[in-house]
CSV table of C-alpha atoms in Angstrom, one decimal:
chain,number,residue,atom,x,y,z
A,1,UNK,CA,-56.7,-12.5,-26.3
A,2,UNK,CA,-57.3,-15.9,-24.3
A,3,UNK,CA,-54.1,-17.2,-26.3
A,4,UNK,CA,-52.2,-14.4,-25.2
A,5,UNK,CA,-53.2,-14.6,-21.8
A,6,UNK,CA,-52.1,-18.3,-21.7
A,7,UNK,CA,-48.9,-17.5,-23.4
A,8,UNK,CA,-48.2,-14.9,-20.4
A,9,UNK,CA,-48.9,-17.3,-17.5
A,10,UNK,CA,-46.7,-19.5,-19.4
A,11,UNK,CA,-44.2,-17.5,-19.2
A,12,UNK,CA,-44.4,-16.2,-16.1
A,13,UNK,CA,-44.7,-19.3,-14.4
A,14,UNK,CA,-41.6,-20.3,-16.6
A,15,UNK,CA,-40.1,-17.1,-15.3
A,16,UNK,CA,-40.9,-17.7,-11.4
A,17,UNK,CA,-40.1,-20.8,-11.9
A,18,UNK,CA,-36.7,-19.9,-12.9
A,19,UNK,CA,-36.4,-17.6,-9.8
A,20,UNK,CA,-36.9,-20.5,-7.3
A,21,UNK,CA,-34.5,-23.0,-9.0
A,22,UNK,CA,-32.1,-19.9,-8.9
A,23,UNK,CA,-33.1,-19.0,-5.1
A,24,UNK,CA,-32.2,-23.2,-4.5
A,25,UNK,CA,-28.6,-22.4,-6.8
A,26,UNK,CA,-28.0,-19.4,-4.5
A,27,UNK,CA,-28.3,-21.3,-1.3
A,28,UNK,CA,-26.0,-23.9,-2.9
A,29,UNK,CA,-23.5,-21.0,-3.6
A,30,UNK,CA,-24.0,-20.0,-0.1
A,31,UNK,CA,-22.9,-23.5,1.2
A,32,UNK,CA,-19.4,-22.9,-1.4
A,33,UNK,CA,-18.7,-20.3,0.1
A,34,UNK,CA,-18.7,-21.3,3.7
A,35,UNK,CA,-16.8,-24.2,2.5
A,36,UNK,CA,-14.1,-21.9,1.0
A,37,UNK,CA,-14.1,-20.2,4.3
A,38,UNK,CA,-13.3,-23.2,6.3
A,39,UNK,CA,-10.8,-24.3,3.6
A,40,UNK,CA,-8.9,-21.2,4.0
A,41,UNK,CA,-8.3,-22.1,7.9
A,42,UNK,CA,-11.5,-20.5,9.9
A,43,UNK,CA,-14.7,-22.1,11.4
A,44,UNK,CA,-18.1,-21.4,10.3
A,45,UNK,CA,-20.9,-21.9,13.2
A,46,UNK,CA,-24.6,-20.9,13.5
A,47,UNK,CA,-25.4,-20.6,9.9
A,48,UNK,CA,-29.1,-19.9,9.2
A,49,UNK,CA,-30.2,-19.4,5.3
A,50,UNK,CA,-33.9,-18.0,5.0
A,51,UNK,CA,-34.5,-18.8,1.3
A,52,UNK,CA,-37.0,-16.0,-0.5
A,53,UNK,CA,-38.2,-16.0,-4.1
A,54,UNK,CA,-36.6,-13.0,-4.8
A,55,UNK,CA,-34.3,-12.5,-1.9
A,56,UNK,CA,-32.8,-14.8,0.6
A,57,UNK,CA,-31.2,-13.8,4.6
A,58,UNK,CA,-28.6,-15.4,5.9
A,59,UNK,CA,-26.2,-14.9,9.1
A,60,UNK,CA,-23.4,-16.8,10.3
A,61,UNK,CA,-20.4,-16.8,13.0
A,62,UNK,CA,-16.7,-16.9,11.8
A,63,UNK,CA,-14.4,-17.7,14.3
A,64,UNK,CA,-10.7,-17.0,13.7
A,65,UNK,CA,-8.7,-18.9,16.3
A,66,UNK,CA,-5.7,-17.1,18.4
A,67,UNK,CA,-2.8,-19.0,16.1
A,68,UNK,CA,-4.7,-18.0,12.9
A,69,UNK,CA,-4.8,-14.5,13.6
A,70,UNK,CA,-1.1,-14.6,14.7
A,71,UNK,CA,-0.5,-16.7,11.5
A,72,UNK,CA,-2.0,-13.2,9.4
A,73,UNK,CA,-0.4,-10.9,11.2
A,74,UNK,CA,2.9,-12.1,13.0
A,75,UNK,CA,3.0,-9.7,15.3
A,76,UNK,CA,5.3,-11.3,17.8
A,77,UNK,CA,5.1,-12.9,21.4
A,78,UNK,CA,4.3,-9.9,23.3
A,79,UNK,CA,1.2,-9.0,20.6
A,80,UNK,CA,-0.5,-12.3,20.6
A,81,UNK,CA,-4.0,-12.4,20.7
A,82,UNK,CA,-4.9,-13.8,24.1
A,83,UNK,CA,-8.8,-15.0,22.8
A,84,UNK,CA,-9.8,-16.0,19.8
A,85,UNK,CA,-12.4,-13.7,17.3
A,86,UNK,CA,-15.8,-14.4,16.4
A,87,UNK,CA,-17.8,-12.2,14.2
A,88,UNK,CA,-21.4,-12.5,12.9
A,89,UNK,CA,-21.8,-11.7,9.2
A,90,UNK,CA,-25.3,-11.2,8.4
A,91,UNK,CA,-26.5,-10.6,4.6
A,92,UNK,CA,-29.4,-10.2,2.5
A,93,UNK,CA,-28.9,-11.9,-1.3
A,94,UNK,CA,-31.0,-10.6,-3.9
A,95,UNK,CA,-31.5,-13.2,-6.7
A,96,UNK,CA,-34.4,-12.0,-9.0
A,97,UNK,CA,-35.2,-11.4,-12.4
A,98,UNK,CA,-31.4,-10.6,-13.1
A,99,UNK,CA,-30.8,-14.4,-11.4
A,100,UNK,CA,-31.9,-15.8,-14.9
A,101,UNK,CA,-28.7,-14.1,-15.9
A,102,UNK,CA,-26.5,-15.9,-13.8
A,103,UNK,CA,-26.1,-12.3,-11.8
A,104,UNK,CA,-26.9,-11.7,-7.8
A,105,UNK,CA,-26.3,-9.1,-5.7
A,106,UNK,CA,-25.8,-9.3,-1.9
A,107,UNK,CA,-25.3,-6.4,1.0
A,108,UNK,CA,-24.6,-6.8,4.7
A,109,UNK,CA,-22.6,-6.2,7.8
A,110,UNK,CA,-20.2,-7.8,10.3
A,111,UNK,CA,-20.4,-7.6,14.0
A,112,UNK,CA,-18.1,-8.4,17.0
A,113,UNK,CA,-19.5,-10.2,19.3
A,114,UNK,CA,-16.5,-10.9,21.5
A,115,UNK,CA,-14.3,-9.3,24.3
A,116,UNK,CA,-11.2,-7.7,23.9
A,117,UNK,CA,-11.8,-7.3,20.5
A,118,UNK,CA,-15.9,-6.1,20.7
A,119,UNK,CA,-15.0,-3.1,23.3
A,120,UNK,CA,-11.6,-2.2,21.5
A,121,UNK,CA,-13.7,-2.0,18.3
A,122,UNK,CA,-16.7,0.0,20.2
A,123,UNK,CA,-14.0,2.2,21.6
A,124,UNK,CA,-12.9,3.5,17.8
A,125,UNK,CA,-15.9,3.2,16.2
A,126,UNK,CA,-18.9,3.9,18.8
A,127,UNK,CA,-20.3,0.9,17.3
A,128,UNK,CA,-19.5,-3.0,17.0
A,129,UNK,CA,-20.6,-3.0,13.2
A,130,UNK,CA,-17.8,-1.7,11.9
A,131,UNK,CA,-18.0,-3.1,8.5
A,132,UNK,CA,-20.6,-2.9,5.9
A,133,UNK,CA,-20.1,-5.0,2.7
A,134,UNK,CA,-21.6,-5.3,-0.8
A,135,UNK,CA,-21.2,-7.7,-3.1
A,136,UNK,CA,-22.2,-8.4,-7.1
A,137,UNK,CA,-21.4,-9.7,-10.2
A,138,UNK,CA,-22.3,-13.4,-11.7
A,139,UNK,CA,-22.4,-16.4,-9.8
A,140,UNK,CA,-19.9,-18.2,-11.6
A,141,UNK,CA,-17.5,-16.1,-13.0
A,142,UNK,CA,-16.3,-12.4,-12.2
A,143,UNK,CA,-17.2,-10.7,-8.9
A,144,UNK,CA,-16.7,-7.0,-7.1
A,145,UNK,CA,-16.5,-7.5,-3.0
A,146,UNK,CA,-16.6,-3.6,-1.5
A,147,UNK,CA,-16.1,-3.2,2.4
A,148,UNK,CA,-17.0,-0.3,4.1
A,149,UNK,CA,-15.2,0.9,7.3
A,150,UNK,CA,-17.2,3.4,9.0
A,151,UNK,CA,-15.9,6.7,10.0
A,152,UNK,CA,-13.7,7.6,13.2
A,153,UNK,CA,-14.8,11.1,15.3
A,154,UNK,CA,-12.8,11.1,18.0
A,155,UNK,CA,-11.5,13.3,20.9
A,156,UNK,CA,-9.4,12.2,23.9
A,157,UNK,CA,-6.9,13.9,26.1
A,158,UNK,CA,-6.7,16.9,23.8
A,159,UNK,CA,-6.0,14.6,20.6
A,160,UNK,CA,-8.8,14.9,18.2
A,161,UNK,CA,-9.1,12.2,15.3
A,162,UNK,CA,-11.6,13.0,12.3
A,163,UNK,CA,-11.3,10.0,9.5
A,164,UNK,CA,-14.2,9.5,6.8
A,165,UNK,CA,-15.0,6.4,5.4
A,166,UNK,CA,-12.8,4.3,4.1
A,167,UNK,CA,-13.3,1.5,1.1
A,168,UNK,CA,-12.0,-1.4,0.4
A,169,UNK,CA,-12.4,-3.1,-2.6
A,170,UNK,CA,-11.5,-6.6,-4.5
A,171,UNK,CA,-12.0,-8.5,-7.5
A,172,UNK,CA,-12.8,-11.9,-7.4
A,173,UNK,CA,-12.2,-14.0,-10.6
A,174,UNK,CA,-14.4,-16.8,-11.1
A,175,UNK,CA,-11.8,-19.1,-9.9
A,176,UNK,CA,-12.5,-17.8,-6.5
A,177,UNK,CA,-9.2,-15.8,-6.4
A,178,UNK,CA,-8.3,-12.1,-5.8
A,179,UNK,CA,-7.5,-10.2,-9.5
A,180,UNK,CA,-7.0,-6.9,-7.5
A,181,UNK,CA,-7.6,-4.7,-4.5
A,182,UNK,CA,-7.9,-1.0,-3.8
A,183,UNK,CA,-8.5,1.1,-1.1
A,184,UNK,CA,-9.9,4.8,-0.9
A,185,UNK,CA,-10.4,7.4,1.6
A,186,UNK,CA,-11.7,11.1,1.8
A,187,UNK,CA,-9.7,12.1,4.5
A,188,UNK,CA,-7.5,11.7,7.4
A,189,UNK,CA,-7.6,15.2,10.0
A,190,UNK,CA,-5.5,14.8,13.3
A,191,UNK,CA,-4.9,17.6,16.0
A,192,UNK,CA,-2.8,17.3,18.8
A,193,UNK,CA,-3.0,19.0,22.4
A,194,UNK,CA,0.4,20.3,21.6
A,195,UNK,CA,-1.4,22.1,18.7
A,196,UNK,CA,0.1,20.3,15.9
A,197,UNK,CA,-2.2,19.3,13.0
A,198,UNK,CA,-1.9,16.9,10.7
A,199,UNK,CA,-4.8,17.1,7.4
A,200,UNK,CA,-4.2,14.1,4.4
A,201,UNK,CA,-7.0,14.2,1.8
A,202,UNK,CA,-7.9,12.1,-1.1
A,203,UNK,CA,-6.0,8.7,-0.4
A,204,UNK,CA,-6.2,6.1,-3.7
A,205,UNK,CA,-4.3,2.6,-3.8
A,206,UNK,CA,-5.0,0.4,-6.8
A,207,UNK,CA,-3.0,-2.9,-7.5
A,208,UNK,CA,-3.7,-5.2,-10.4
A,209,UNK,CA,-2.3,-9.2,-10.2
A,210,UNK,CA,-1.4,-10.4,-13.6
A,211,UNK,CA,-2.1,-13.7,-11.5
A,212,UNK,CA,-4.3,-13.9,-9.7
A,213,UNK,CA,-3.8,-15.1,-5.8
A,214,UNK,CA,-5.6,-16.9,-3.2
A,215,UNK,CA,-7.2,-14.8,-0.7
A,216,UNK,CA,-5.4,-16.3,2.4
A,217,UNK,CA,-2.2,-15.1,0.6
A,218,UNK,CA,-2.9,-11.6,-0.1
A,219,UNK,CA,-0.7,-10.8,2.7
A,220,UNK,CA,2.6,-12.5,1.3
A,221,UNK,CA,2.1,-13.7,-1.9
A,222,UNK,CA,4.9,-12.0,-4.4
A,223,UNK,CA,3.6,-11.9,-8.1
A,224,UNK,CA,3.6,-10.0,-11.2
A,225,UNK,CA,1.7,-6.8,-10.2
A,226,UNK,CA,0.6,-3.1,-11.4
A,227,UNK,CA,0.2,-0.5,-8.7
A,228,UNK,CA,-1.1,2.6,-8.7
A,229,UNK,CA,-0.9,4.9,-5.9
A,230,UNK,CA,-2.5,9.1,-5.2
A,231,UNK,CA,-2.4,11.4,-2.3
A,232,UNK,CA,-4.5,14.5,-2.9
A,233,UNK,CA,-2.1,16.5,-0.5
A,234,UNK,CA,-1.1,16.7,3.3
A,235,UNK,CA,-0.7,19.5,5.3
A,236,UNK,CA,1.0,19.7,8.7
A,237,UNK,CA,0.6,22.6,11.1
A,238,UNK,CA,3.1,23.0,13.8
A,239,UNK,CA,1.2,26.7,15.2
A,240,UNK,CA,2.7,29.6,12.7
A,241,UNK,CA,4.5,27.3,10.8
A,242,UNK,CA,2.8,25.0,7.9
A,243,UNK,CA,4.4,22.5,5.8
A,244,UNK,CA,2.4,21.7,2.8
A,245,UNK,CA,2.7,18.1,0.2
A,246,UNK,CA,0.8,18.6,-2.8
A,247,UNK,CA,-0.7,15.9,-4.7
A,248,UNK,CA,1.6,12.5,-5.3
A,249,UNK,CA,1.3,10.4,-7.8
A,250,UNK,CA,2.6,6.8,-7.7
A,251,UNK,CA,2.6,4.4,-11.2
A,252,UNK,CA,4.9,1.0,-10.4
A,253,UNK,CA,5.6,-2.2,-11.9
A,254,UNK,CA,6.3,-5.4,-9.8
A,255,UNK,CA,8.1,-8.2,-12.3
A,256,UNK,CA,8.4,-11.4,-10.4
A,257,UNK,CA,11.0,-14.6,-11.8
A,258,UNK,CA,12.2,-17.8,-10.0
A,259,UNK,CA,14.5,-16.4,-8.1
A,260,UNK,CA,14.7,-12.7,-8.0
A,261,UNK,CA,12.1,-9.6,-8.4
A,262,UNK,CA,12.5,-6.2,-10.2
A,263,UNK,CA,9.9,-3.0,-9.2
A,264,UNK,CA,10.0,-0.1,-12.1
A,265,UNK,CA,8.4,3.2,-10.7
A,266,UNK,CA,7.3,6.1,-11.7
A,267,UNK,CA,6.3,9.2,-9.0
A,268,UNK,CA,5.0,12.9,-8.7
A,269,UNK,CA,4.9,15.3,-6.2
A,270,UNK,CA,3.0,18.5,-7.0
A,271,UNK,CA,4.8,20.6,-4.7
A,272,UNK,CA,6.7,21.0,-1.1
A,273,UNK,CA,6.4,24.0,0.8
A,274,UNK,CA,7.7,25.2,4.1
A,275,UNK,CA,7.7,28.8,4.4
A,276,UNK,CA,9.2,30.5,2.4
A,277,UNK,CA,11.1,27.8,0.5
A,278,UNK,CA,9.2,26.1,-2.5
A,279,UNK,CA,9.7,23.0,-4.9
A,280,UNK,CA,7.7,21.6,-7.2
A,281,UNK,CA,7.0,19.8,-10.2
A,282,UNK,CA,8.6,16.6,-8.8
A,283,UNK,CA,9.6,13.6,-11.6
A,284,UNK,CA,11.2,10.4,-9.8
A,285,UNK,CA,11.6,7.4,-12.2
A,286,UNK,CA,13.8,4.6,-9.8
A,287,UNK,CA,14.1,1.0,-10.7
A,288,UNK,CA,14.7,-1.9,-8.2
A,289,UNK,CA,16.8,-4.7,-9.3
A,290,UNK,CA,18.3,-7.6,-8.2
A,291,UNK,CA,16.3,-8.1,-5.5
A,292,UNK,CA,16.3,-11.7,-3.8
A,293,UNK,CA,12.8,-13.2,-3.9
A,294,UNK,CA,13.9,-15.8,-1.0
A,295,UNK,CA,14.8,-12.9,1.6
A,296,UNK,CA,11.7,-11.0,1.3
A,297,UNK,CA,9.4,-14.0,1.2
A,298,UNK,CA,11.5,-14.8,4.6
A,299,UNK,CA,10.5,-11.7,6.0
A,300,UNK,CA,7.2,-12.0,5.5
A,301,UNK,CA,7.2,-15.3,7.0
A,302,UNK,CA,9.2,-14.6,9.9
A,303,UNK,CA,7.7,-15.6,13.5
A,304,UNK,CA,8.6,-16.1,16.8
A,305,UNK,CA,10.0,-14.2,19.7
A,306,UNK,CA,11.3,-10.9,18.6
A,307,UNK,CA,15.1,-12.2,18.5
A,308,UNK,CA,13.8,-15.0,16.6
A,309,UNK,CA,12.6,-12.4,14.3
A,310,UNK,CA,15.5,-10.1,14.0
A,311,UNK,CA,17.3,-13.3,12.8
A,312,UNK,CA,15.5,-13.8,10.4
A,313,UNK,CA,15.8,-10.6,9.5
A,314,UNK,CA,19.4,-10.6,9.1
A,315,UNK,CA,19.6,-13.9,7.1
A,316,UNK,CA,17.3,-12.4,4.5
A,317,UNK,CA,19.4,-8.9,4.8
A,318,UNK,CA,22.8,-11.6,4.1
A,319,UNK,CA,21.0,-13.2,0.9
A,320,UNK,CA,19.7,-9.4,-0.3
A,321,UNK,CA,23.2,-8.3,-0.1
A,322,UNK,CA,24.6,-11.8,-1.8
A,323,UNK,CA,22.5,-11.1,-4.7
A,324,UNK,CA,24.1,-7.5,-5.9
A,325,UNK,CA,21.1,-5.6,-5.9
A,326,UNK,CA,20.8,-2.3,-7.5
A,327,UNK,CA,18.8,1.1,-7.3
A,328,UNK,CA,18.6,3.8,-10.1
A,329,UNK,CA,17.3,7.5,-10.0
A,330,UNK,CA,16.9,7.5,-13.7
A,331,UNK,CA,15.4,10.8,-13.2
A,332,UNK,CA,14.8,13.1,-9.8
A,333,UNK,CA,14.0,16.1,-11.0
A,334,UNK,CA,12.1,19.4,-9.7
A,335,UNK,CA,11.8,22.7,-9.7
A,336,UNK,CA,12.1,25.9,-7.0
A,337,UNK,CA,9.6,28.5,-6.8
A,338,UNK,CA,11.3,30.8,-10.1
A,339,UNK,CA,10.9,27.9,-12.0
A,340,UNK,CA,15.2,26.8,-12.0
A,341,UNK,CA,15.4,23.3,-12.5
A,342,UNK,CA,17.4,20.6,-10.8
A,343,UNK,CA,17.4,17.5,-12.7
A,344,UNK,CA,19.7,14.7,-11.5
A,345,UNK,CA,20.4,10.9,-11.6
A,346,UNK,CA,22.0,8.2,-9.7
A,347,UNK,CA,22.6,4.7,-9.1
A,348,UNK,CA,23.8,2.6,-5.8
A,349,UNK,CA,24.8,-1.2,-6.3
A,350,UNK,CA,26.2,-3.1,-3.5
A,351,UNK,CA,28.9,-5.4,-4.5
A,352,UNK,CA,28.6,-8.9,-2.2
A,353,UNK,CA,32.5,-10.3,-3.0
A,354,UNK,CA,34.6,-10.5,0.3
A,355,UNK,CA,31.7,-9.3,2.4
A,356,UNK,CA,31.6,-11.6,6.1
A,357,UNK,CA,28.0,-12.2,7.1
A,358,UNK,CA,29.1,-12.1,10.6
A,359,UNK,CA,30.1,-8.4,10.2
A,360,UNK,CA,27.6,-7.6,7.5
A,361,UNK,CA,26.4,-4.0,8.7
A,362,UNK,CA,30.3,-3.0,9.2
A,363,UNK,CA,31.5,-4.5,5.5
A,364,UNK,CA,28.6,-2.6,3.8
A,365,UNK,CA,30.5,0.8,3.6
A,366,UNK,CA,33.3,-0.6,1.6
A,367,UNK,CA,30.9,-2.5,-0.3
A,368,UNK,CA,29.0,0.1,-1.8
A,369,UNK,CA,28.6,1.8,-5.6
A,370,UNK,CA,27.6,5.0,-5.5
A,371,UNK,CA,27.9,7.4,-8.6
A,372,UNK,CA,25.9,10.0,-10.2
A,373,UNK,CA,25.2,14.0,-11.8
A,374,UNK,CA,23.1,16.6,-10.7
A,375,UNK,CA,22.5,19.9,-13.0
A,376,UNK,CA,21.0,23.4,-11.6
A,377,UNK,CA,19.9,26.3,-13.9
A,378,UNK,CA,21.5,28.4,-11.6
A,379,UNK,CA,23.9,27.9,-8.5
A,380,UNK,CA,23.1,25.5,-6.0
A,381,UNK,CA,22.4,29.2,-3.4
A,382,UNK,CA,20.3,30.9,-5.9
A,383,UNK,CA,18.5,27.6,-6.2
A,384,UNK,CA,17.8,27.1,-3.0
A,385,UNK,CA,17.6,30.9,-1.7
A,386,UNK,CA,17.0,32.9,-4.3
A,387,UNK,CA,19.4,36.4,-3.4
A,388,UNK,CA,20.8,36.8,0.1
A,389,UNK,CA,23.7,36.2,2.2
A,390,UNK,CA,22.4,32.6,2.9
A,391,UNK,CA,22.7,32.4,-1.2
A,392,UNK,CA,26.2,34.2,-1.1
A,393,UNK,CA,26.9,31.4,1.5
A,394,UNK,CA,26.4,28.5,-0.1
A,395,UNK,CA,27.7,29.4,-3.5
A,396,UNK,CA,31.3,30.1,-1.7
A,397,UNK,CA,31.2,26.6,-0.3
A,398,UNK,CA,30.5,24.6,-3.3
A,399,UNK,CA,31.1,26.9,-6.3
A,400,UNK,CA,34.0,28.7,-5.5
A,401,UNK,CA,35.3,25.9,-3.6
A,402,UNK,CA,34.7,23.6,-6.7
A,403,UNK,CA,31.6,20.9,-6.1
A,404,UNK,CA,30.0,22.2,-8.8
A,405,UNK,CA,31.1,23.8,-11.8
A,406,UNK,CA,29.7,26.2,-14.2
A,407,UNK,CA,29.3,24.9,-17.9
A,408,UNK,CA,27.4,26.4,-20.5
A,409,UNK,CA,24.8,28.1,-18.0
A,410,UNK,CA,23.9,25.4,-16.0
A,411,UNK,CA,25.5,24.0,-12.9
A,412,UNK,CA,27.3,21.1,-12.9
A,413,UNK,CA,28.3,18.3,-10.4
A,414,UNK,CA,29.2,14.4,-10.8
A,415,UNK,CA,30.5,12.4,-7.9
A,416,UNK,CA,31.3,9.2,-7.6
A,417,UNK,CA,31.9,6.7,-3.9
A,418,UNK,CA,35.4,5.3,-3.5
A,419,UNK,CA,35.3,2.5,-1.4
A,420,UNK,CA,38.6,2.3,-0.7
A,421,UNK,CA,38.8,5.4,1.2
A,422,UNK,CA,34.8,5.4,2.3
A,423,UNK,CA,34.6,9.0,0.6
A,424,UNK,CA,32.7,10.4,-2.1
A,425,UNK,CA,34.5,12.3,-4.7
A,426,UNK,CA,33.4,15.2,-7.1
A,427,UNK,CA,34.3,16.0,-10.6
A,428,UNK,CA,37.3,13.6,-9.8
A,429,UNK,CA,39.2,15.2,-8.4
A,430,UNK,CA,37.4,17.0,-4.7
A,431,UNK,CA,36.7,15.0,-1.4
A,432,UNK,CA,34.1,15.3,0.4
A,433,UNK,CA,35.9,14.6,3.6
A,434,UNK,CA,38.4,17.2,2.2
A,435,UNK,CA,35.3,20.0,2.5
A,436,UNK,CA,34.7,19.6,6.1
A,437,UNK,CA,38.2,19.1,7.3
């Protein structure tokens, strides 16, 4: 028994002592990360780090100077933040028997402690701790950072603003950069004075980097990426009338080379409803491609004075345009309320020879492809109406009049953009000027 008892205060004091040289490494993490904080272009003041033998405090000012948050957010000359931002982060860290592990865990909040940004934040929130945070993983390799943004209850003038609380998550590789982000929220209920109503539910935005990025560039960096995206359904109430989105679904693809990018997509929508019309079982597969790297990485580094902006703007639009890019519908397809199905497809290019970037907006129109086919299980006013005079209507206009032709059951129409005369043309042989004339 005496051995054993000597054999357990071996250990433990090997144990404890283990804690404390892992309390010292976490207050020597602590000082990294302040360091990486400073390195990414903000200053660190009044840091104070209580060390514990199973869990350490510490708090510390971040002040983000008025060019660094215009650097972020590039908002323009007549947005600029007139003082800078300091906010106080304060955290427990819990370091104990899982320390041994290499693994910690931390929780905290952040506070504004400065005007116009502390009332404007008090003002939404009813509090200046807007943010709750928690942090774990190991100390050296992978870590999960989640940030919680309190709720909103508000009503002013009439307008009444109910939003639950919303998360914010990232992964941090052990490389100190950002593997991926998502953000969730319960619920987003707006009501106006004019009676309108506005209810979004279930939001869900996950993206994945296949490299991973630096934090300060989360805002413009353009890399190989995976995003998912879900909407449990809005609904917008206008007094008797009610417009309801079901759920949407959102599965894309960012591919990023030298000098050009290329987004696959792949969407859902439930259902859309407005009265008495009703379509649903939405499929929209589109592919991006083509697209100039260089003109969006402009625009998302444009700054300056609005004008200044704009022209940058424009420049990026003239090297979009230069480099052909394309959009296909390989599929949008959905239903109506019976169950008739509309399936279609499509593709627009723009084709840069002979367009003058001093007239670009005004050359696009005879720069354009356009082509594709949509098929309907039944004619385009049954479709749409179901019986009726309004279905009667419709079907004169573009059956009988030869838009779209019957073939085998189904529906038929395939157009095609002639920029020579800056009309669309159907089944190759019917304008669409020709309709309306």
């Amino acid at each position: 028994m005496k051995k054993l008892l000597i054999a357990l205060v071996i250990i433990a004091a090997v144990v404890f002592g283990g804690l404390k040289f892992n309390a010292n490494k976490v207050e020597e993490k602590y000082n990294e990360a302040l360091n990486l904080i400073k390195a990414n272009g903000m200053e660190v003041k009044n840091s104070v780090f209580e060390s514990g033998l199973l869990k350490s405090h510490a708090n510390y000012d971040v002040v983000l100077s008025k060019g660094y948050i215009d650097e972020i957010i590039s908002l323009g000359e007549d947005y600029k933040p007139s003082e800078d931002l300091t906010i106080k982060i304060d955290m427990n860290i819990s370091h104990g028997f899982d320390s041994l592990l290499g693994k910690f865990e931390l929780a905290g909040d952040a506070e504004f402690l400065n005007d116009p940004y502390k009332n404007f934040i008090k003002e939404i929130f009813d509090t200046t701790r807007p943010i709750k945070f928690h942090a774990d993983g190991a100390s050296g390799g992978d870590k999960k950072f989640v940030f919680e943004l309190v709720g909103v209850q508000k009503e002013q003038d009439g307008n009444k603003l109910n939003l639950a609380k919303s998360f914010l998550n990232f992964d941090i590789n052990g490389e100190k950069k950002i593997t991926g982000v998502s953000l969730a929220n319960d619920f987003i209920d707006f009501t106006s004075k004019e009676d309108i109503a506005i209810k979004i539910k279930n939001i869900d935005y996950d993206v994945k980097y296949e490299t991973p990025i630096e934090p300060k560039m989360i805002s413009k960096a353009l890399v190989n990426s995976n995003y998912k995206f879900e909407l449990g359904g809005i609904d917008v109430i206008s007094g008797a009338e009610l417009l309801q989105i079901g759920k949407i679904t959102s599965d894309s693809k960012l591919t990023v080379l030298s000098d050009t990018l290329t987004q696959d997509d792949t969407s859902t929508i439930e259902k859309i409803k407005y009265g008495k019309y009703e379509f649903k079982d939405f499929l929209i597969k589109t592919k991006f491609s083509n697209l100039d790297k260089g003109a969006f990485e402009d625009v998302i580094n444009a700054k300056g004075e609005p004008e200044a902006q704009l022209t940058a703007i424009m420049q990026a639009l003239d090297k979009l345009i230069k480099r052909a890019p394309k959009l296909t519908f390989e599929n949008l397809n959905f239903k109506n309320a019976a169950g008739k199905s509309y399936i279609s497809n499509f593709e627009i290019s723009i084709d840069p020879d002979g367009i003058d970037s001093q007239n670009l907006l005004e050359n696009i129109p005879t720069a354009i492809n356009f082509s594709g086919k949509i098929e309907l299980d039944t004619t385009p006013g049954a479709f749409i109406f179901g019986s009726g005079e309004e279905k009667d209507g419709v079907d004169a206009m573009l059956v009988n009049g030869g838009l779209f032709i019957e073939n085998g059951g189904k529906y038929v129409t395939i157009f095609k953009y002639n920029k020579r005369t800056q009309d669309l043309i159907f089944n190759e042989n019917l304008s669409l000027k020709s309709i309306f004339q």
